[in-house]
mmCIF file of C-alpha atoms and ligand atoms in Angstrom:
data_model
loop_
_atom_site.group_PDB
_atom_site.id
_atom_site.type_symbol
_atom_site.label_atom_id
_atom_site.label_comp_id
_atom_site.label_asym_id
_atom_site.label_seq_id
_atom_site.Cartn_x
_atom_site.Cartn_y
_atom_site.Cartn_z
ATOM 1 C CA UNK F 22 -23.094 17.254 -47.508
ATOM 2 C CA UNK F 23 -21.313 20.057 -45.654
ATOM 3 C CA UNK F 24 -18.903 21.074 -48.281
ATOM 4 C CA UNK F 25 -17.681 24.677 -46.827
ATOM 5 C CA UNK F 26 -18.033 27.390 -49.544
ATOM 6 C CA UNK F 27 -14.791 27.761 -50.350
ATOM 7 C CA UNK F 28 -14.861 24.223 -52.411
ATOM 8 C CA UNK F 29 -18.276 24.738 -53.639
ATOM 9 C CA UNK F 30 -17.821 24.695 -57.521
ATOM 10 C CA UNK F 31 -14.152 24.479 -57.414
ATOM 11 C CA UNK F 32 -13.437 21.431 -56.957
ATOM 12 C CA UNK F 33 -13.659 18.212 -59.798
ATOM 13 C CA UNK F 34 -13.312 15.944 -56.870
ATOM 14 C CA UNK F 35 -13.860 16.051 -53.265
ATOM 15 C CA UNK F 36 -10.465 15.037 -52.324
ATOM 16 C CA UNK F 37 -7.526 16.606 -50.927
ATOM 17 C CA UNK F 38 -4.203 16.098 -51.290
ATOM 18 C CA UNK F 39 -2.621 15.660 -47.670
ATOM 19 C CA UNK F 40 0.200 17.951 -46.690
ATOM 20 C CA UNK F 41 3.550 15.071 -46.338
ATOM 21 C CA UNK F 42 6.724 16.187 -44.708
ATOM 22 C CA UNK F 43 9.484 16.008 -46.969
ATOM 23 C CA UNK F 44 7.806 15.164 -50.007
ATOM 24 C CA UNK F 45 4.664 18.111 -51.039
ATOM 25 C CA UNK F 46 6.249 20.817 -52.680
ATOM 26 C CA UNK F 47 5.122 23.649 -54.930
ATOM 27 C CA UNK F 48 4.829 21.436 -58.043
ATOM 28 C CA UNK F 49 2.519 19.081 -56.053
ATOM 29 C CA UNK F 50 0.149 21.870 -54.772
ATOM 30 C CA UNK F 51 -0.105 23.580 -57.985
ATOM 31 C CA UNK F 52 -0.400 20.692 -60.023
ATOM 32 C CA UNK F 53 -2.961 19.044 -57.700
ATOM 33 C CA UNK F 54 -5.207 22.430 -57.573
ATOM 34 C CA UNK F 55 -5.205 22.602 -61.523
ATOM 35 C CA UNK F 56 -6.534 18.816 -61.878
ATOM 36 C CA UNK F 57 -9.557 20.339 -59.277
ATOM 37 C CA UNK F 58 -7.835 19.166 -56.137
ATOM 38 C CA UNK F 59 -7.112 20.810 -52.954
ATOM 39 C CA UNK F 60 -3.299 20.768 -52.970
ATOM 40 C CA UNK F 61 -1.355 21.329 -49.563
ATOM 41 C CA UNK F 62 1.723 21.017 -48.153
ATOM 42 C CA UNK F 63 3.202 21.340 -44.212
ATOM 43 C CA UNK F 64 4.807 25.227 -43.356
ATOM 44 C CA UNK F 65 6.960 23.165 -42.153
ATOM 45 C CA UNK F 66 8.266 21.817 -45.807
ATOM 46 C CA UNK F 67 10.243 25.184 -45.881
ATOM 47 C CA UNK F 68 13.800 25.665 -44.738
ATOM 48 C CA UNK F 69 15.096 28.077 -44.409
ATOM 49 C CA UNK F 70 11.587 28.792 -42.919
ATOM 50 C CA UNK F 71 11.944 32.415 -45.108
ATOM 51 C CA UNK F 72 11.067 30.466 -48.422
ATOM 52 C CA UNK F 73 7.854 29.772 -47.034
ATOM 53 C CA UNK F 74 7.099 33.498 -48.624
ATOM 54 C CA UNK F 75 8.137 32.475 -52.020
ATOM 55 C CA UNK F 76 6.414 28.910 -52.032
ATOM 56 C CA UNK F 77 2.939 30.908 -51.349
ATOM 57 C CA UNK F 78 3.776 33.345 -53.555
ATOM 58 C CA UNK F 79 4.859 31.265 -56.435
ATOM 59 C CA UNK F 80 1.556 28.909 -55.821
ATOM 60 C CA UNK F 81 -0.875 31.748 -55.346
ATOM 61 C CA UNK F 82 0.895 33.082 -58.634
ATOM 62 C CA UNK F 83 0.710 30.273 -60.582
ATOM 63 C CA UNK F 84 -2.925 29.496 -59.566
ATOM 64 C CA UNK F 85 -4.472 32.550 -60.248
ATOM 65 C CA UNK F 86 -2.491 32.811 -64.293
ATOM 66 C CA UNK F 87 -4.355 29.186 -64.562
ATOM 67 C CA UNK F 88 -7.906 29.977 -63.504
ATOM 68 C CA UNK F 89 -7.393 33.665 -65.697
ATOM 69 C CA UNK F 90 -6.477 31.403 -69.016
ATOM 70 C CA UNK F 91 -8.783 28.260 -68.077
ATOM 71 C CA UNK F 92 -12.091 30.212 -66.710
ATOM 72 C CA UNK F 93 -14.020 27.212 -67.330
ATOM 73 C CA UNK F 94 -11.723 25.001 -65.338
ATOM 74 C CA UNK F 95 -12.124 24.170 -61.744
ATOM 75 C CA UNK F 96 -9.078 25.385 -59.463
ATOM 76 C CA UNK F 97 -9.214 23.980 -56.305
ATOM 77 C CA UNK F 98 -7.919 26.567 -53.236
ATOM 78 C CA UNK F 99 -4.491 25.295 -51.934
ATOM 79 C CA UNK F 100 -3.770 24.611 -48.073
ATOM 80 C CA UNK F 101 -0.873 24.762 -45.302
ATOM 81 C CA UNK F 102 -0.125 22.501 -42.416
ATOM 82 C CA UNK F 103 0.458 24.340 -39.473
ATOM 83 C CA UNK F 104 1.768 21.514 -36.521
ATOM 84 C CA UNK F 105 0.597 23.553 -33.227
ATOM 85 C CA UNK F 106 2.149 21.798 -30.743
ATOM 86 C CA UNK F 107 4.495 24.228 -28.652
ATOM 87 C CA UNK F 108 7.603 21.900 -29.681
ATOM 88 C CA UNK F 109 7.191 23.905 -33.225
ATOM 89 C CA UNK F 110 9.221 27.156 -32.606
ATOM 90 C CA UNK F 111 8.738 28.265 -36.153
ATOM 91 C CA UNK F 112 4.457 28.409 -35.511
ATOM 92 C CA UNK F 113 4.018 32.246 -35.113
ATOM 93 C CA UNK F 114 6.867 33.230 -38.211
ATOM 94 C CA UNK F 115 5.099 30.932 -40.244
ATOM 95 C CA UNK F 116 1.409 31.805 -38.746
ATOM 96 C CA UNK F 117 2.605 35.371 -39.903
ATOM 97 C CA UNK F 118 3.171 34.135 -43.976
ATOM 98 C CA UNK F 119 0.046 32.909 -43.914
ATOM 99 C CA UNK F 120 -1.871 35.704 -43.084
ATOM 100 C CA UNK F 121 0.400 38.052 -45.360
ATOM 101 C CA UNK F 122 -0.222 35.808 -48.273
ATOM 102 C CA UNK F 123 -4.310 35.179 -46.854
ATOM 103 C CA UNK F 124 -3.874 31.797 -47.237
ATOM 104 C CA UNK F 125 -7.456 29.968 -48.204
ATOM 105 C CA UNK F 126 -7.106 26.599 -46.395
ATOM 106 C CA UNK F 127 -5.157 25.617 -42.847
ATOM 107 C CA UNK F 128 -4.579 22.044 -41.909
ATOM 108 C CA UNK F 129 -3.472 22.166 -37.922
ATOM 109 C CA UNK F 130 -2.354 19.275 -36.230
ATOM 110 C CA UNK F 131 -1.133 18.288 -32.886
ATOM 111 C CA UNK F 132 -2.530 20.296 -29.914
ATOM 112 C CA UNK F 133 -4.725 23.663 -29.565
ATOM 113 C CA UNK F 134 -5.604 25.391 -32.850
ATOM 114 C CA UNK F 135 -7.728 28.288 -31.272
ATOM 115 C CA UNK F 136 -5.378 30.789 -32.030
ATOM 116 C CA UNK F 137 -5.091 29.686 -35.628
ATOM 117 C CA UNK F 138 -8.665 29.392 -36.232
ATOM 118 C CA UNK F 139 -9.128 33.226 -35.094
ATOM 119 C CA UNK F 140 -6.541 34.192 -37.082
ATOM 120 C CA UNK F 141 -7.499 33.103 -40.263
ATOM 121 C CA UNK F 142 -11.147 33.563 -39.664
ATOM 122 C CA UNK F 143 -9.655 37.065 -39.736
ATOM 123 C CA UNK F 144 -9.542 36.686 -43.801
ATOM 124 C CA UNK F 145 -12.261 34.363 -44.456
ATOM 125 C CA UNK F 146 -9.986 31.538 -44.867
ATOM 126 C CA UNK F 147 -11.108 28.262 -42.751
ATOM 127 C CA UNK F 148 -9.378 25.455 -40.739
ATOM 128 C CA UNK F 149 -9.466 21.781 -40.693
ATOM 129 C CA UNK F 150 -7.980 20.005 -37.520
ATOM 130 C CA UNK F 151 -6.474 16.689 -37.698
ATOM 131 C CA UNK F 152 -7.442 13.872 -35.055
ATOM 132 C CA UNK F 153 -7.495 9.909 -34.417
ATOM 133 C CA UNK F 154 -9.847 9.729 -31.681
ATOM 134 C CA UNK F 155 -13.170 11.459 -30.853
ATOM 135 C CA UNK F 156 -11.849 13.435 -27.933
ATOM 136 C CA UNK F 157 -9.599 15.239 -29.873
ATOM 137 C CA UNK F 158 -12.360 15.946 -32.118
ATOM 138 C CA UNK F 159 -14.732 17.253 -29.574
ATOM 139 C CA UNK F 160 -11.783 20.089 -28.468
ATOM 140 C CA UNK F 161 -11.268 21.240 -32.071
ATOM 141 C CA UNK F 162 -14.544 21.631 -32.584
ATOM 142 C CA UNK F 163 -14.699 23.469 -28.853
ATOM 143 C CA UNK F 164 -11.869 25.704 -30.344
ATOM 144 C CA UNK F 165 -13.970 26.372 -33.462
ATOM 145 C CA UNK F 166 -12.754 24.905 -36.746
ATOM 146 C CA UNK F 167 -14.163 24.552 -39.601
ATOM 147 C CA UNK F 168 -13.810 21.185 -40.611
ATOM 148 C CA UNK F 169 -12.289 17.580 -38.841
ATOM 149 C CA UNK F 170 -10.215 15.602 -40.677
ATOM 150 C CA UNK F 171 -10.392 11.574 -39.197
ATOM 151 C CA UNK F 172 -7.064 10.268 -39.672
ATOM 152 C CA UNK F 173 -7.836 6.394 -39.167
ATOM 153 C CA UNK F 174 -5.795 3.266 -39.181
ATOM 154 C CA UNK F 175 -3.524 2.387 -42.180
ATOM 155 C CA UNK F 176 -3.114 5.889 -42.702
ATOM 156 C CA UNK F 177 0.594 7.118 -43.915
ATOM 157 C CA UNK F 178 2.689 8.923 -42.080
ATOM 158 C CA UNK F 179 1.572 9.226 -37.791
ATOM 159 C CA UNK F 180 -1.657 7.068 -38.866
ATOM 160 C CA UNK F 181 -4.174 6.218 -35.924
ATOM 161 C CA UNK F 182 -5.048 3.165 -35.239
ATOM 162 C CA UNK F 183 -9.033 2.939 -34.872
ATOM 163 C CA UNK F 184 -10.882 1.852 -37.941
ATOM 164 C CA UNK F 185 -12.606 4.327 -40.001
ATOM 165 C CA UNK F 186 -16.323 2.637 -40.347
ATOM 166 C CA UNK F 187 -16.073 3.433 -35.935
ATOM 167 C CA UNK F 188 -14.400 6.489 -35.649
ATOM 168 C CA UNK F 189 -16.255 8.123 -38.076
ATOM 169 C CA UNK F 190 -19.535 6.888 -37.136
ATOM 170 C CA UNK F 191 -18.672 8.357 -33.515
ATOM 171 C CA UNK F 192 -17.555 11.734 -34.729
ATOM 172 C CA UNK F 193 -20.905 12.103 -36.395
ATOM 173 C CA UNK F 194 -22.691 11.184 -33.550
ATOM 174 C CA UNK F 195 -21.951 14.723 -32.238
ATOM 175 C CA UNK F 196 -20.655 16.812 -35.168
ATOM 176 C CA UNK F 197 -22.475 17.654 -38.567
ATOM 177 C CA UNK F 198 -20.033 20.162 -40.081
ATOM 178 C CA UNK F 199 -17.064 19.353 -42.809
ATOM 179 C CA UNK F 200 -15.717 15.767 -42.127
ATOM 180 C CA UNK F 201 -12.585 14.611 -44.103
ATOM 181 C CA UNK F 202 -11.605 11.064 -43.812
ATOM 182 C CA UNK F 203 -8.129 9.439 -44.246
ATOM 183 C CA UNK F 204 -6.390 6.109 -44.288
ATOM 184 C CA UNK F 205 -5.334 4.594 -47.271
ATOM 185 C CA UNK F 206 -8.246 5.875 -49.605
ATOM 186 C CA UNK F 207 -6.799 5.332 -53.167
ATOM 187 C CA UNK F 208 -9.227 5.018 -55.844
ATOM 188 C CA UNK F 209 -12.762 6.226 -56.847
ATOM 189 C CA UNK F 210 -14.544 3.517 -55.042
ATOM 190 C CA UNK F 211 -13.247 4.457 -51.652
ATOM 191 C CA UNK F 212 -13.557 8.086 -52.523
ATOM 192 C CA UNK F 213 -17.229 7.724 -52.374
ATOM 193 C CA UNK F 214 -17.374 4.546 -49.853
ATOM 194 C CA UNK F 215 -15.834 7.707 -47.714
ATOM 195 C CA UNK F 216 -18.866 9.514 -48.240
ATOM 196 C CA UNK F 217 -21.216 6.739 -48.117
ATOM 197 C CA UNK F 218 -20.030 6.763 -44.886
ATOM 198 C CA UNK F 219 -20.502 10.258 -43.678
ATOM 199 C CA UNK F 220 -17.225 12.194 -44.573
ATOM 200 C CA UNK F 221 -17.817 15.436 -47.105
ATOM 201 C CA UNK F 222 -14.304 14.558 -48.407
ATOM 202 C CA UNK F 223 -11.432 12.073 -49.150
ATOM 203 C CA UNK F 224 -7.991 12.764 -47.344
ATOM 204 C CA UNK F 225 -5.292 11.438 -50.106
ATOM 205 C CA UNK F 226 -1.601 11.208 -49.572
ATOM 206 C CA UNK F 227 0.071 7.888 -50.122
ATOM 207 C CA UNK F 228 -1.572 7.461 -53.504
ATOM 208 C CA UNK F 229 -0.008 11.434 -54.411
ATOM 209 C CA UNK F 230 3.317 10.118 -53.899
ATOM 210 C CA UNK F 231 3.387 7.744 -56.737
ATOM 211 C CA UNK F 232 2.802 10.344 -59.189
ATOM 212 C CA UNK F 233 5.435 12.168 -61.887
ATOM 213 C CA UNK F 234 5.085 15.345 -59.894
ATOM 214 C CA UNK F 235 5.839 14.455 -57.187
ATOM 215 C CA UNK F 236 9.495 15.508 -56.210
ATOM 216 C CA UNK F 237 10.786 12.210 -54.500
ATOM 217 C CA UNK F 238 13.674 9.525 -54.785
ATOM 218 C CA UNK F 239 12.399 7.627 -57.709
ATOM 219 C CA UNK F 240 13.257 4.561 -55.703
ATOM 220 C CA UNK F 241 10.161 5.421 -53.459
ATOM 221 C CA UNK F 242 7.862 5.955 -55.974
ATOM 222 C CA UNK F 243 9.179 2.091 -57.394
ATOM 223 C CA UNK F 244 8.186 0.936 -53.690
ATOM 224 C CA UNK F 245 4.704 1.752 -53.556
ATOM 225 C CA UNK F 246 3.996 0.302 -56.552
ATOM 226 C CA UNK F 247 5.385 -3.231 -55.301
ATOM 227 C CA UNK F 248 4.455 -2.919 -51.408
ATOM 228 C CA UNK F 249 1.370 -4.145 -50.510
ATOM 229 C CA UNK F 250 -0.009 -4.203 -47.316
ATOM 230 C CA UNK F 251 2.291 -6.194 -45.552
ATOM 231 C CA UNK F 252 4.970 -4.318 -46.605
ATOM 232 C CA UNK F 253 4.026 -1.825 -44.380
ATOM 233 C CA UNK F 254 5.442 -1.354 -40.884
ATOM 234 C CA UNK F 255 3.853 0.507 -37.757
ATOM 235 C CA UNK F 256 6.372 1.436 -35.182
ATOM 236 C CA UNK F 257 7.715 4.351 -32.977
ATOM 237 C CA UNK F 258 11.265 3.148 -33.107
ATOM 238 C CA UNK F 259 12.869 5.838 -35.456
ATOM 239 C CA UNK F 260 11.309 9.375 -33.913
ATOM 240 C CA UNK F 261 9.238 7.570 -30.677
ATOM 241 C CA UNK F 262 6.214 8.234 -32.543
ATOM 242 C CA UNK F 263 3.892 5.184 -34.302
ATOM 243 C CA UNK F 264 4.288 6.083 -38.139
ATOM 244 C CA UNK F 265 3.491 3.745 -41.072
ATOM 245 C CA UNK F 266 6.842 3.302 -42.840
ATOM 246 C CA UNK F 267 8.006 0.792 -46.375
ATOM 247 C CA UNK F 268 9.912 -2.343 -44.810
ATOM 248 C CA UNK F 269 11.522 -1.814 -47.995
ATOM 249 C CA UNK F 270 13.013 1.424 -47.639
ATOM 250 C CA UNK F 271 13.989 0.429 -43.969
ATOM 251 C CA UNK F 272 15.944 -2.935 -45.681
ATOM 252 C CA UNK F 273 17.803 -0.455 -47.671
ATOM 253 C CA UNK F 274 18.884 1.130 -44.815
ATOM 254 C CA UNK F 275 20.341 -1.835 -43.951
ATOM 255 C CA UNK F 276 18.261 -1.866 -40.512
ATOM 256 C CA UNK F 277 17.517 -5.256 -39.128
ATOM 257 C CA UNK F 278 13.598 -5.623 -39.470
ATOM 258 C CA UNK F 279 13.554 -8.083 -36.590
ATOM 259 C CA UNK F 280 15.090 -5.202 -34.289
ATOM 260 C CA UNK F 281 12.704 -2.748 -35.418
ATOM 261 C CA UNK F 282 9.698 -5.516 -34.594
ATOM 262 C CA UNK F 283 11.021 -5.515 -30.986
ATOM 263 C CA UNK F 284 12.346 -9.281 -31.615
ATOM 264 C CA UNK F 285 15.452 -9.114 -30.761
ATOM 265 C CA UNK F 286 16.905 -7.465 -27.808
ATOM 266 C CA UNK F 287 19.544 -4.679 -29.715
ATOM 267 C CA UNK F 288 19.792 -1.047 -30.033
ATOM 268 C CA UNK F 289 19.336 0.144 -33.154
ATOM 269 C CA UNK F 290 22.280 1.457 -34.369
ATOM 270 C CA UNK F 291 20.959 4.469 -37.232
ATOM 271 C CA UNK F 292 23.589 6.080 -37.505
ATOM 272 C CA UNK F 293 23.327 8.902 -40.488
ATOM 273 C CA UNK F 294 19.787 7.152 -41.333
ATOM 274 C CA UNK F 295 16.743 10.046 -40.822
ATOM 275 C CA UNK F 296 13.588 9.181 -40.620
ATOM 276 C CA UNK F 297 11.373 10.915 -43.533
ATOM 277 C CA UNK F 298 14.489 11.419 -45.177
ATOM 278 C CA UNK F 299 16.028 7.469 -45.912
ATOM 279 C CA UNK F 300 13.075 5.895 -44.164
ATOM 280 C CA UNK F 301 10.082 6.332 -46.099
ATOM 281 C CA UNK F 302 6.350 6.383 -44.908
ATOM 282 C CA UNK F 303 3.218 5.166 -46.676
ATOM 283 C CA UNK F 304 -0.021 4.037 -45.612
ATOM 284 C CA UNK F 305 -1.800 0.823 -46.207
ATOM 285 C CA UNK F 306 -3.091 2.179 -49.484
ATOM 286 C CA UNK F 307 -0.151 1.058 -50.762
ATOM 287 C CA UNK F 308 -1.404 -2.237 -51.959
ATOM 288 C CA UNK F 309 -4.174 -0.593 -54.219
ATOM 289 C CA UNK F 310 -1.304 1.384 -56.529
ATOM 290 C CA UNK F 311 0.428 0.593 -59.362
ATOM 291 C CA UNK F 312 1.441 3.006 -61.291
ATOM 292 C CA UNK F 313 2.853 6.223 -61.670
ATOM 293 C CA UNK F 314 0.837 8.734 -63.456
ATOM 294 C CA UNK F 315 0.685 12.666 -64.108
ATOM 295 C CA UNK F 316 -1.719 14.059 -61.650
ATOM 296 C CA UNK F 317 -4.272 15.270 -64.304
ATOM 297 C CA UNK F 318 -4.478 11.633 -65.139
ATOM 298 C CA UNK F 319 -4.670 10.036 -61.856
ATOM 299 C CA UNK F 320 -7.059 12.735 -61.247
ATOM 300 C CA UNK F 321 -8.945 11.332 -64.455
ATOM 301 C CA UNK F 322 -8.819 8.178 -63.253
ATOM 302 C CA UNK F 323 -10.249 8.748 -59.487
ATOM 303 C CA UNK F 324 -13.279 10.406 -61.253
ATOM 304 C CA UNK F 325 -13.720 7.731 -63.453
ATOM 305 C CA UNK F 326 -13.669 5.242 -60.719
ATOM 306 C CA UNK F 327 -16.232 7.767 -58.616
ATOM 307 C CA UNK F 328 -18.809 7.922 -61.405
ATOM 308 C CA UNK F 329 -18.732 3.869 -61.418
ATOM 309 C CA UNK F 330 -19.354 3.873 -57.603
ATOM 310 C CA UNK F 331 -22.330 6.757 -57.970
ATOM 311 C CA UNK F 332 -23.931 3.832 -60.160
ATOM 312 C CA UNK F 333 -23.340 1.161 -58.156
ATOM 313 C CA UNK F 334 -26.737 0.537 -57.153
ATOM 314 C CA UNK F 335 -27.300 -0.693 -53.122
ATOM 315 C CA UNK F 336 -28.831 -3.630 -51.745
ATOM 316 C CA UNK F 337 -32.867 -3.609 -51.995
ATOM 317 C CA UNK F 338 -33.901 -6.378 -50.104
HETATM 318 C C1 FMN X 429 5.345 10.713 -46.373
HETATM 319 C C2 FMN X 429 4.243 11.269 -45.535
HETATM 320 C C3 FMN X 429 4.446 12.424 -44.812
HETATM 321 C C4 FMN X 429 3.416 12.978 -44.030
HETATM 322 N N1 FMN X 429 3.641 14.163 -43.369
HETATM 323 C C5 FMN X 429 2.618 14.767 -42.727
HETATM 324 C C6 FMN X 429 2.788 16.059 -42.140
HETATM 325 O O1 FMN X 429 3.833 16.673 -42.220
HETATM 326 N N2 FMN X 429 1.715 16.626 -41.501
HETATM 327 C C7 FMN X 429 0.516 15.969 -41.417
HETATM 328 O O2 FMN X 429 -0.428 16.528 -40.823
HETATM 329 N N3 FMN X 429 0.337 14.748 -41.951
HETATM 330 C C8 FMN X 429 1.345 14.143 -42.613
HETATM 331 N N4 FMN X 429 1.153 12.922 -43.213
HETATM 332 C C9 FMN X 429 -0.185 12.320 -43.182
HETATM 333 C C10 FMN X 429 -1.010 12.775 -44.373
HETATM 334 O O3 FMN X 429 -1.249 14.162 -44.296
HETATM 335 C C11 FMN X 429 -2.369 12.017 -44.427
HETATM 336 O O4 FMN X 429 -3.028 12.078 -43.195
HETATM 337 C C12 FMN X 429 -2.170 10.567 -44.809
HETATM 338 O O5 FMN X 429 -1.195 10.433 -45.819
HETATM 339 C C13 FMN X 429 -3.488 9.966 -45.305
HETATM 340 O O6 FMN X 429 -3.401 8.590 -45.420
HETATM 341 P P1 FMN X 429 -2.954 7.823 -46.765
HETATM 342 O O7 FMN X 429 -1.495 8.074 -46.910
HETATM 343 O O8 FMN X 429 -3.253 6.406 -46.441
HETATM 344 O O9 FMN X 429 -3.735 8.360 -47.898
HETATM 345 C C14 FMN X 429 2.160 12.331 -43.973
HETATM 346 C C15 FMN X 429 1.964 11.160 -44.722
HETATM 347 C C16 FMN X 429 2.968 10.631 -45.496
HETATM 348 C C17 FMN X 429 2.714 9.393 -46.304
#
């Protein structure tokens, strides 16, 4: 295991709960760190990008009151996405909350995170970098983070599209520190099939979504529990980018599925329909929920599940 310190004895599961555009807020984060799970959310989450100041306030606030009255509780550290690629104009205002409020954990994504990592390094906070292939691995880790998150295929939002028994397998081939692994981990089972595997930790977001804290159209919620796999659809036709998206929420939009399939020969005519916003994205994991629970409860549940898997004996031939 290469759990980095700041988890050590803090966590009651070694899962965190992925920052998702548009849908982790305050609420999730703090509710998520209480129940012993990392909570995060993207800096991006913020507009005006100001209230990015009270969001870490309000979760740094509300986190320490909880660990003063529950000293016997784990309280997992809390995390912010920082996208690095130069299309963010906002990296440097929001770079500059995070090191006013010392921020423990920083999730980068999406180019170069060198300047990050020394940055926070600067306070004894650590970075994660997110990648779908190897390579991309191999020049985070050349840029010095702390940790690599494996985003693999079936994953929600911009998942990749290599299967997680491979990439992971290559990533360790050449990296021993913190590994978190993603794609459509739901349950207890995969939580420690993930480390069976070789990750440290479990990358959760789809499975967040359904929960009562989280602060999304209802409707969505209602979706994941009656998707299942192939209810899910991979395509770059709303932003250019592959993202895993509900075929249900795209139906509401009234959008003709065999357009967005590339059957048919028509432009797609969106017109106020946003991406994120009226099209919804989940990951495969979708098939494995159904219900909606408080997050103490789902958190319950996962380390039920876990403990089950721990005593799961192998295979002795
Ligand atoms: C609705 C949604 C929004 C997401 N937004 C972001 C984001 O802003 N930044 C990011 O790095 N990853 C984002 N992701 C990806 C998650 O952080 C994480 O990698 C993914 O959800 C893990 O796979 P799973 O959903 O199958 O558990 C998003 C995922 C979803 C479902």
């Amino acid at each position: 295991m290469a759990l980095p310190e700041i988890f050590k004895g803090n966590l009651s599961l070694p899962v965190i709960c992925a920052p998702m555009f548009l849908v982790s807020d305050p609420k999730l984060v703090i509710s998520a760190c209480k129940s012993g799970v990392v909570g995060t959310f993207p800096a991006l989450n913020t507009r005006p990008q100001a209230l990015l100041d009270d969001w870490l306030l309000q979760i740094k606030t509300e986190l320490n009151e909880f660990s003063v009255q529950n000293p016997d509780l784990p309280v997992a550290p809390f995390g912010v996405n920082q996208v690095v690629h130069p299309s963010n104009t906002r990296l440097q205002a929001d770079q500059d909350l995070i090191r006013k409020h010392q921020v423990p954990f920083v999730i980068t994504s999406q180019g170069n995170p060198a300047d990050i990592v020394k940055d926070v390094h600067s306070w004894g906070g650590i970075v994660f970098h997110d990648v779908i292939y190897a390579k991309h691995a191999k020049k985070a880790i050349a840029a010095g983070v702390d940790g690599i998150i494996i985003v693999a295929a079936g994953a929600g939002g911009h998942g990749g599209t290599t299967n997680p028994f491979a990439l992971i397998r290559e990533i360790r081939e050449f990296w021993d520190g913190p590994v978190a692994l993603a794609g459509a981990i739901n349950d207890g089972h995969a939580i420690r099939a993930a480390e069976v595997l070789g990750a440290d930790m479990a990358y959760m977001g789809t499975r967040f979504i359904a929960t009562q804290e989280a602060s999304v159209d209802p409707l969505y919620k209602d979706m994941l529990v009656e998707s299942d796999v192939s209810d899910i659809v991979y395509t770059d036709y709303f932003t250019g980018v592959n993202c895993n998206y509900l075929k249900a929420s795209i139906e509401k939009e009234g959008i003709d599925m065999d357009a967005v399939a590339g059957k048919k020969e028509v432009d797609l005519d969106l017109g106020s329909t946003k991406s994120w916003k009226d099209v919804w994205s989940a990951g495969h994991g979708t098939a494995g929920i159904s219900s909606i629970p408080f997050m103490k409860d789902l958190v319950d549940e996962l380390k039920s599940e876990y403990r089950q898997a721990l005593e799961k004996p192998g295979f002795i031939g």
